[in-house]
XYZ file of C-alpha atoms in Angstrom:
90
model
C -25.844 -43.671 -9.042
C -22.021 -45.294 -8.162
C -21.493 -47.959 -5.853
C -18.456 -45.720 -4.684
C -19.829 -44.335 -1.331
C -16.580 -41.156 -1.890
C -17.889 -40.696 -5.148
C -21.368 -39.796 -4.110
C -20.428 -37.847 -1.191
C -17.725 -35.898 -3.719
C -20.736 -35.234 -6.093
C -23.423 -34.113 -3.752
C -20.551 -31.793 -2.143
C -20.353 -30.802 -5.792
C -16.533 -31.548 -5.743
C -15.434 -33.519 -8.592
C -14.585 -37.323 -8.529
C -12.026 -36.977 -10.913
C -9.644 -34.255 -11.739
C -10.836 -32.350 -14.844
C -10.686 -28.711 -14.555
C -13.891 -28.278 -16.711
C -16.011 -30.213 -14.386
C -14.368 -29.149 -11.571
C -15.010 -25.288 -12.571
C -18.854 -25.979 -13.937
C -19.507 -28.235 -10.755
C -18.473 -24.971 -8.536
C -20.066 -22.286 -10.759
C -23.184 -23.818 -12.619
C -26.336 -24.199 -10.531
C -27.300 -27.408 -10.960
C -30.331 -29.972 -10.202
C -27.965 -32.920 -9.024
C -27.947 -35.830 -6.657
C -25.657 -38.332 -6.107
C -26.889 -41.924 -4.704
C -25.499 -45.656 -3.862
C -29.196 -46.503 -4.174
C -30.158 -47.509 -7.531
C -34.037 -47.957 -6.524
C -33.849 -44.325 -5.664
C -31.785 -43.543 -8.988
C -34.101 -44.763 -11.445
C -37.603 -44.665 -10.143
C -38.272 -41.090 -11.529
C -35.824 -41.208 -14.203
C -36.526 -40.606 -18.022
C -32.932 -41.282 -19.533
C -30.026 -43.661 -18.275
C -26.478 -43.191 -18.932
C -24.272 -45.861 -18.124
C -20.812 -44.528 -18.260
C -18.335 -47.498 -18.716
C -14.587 -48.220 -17.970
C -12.533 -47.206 -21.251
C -9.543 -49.289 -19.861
C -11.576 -52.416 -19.992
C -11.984 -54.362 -23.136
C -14.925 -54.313 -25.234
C -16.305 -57.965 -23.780
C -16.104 -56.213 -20.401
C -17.662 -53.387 -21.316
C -20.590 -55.528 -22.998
C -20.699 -57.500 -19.841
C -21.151 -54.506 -17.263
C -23.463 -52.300 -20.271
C -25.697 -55.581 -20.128
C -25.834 -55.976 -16.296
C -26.804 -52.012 -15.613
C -29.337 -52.545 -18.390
C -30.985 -55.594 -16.792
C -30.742 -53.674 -13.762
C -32.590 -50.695 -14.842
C -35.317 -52.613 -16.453
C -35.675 -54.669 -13.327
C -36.380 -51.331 -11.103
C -38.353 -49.785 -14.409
C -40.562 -53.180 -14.447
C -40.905 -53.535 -10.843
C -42.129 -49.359 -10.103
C -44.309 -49.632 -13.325
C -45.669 -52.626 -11.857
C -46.502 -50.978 -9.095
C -47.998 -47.754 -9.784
C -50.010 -49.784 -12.301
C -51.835 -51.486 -9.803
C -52.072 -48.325 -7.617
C -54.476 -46.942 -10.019
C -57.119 -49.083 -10.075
């Protein structure tokens, strides 16, 4: 999940969003289970591990500050689609 709409489309045409030839090469050779999405909803609702991947070239208030904000985030969605199946059941 990226709110970067070139990003996404770069991932799910499995053409690297950053120039690295390791991920480059893996990302053209390695057959891989992957989808890009600006929809976090969509992102998590299936999902059994986050990683939040933060700035290095921020300092490390910042990167508290936007760790903290995906986590509340993610529990939000987590909460809300527990919530719901939950009361699908019964």
């Amino acid at each position: 999940m990226d709110i970067i709409e070139d990003k996404v489309n770069k991932i799910n045409n499995r053409i690297s969003p950053i120039q690295d030839e390791y991920i480059e090469k893996y990302l053209k050779e390695k057959e891989l289970n992957l989808t890009a999405t600006l929809n976090a909803e969509d992102a998590y609702k299936d999902a059994v591990f986050v990683i939040i991947a933060a700035p290095t070239n921020y300092g490390l208030k910042n990167k508290l500050s936007i760790v903290t904000k995906w986590y509340a985030n993610c529990l939000d969605k987590a909460k809300k689609e527990y919530t719901r199946n939950f009361f699908r059941r019964g």
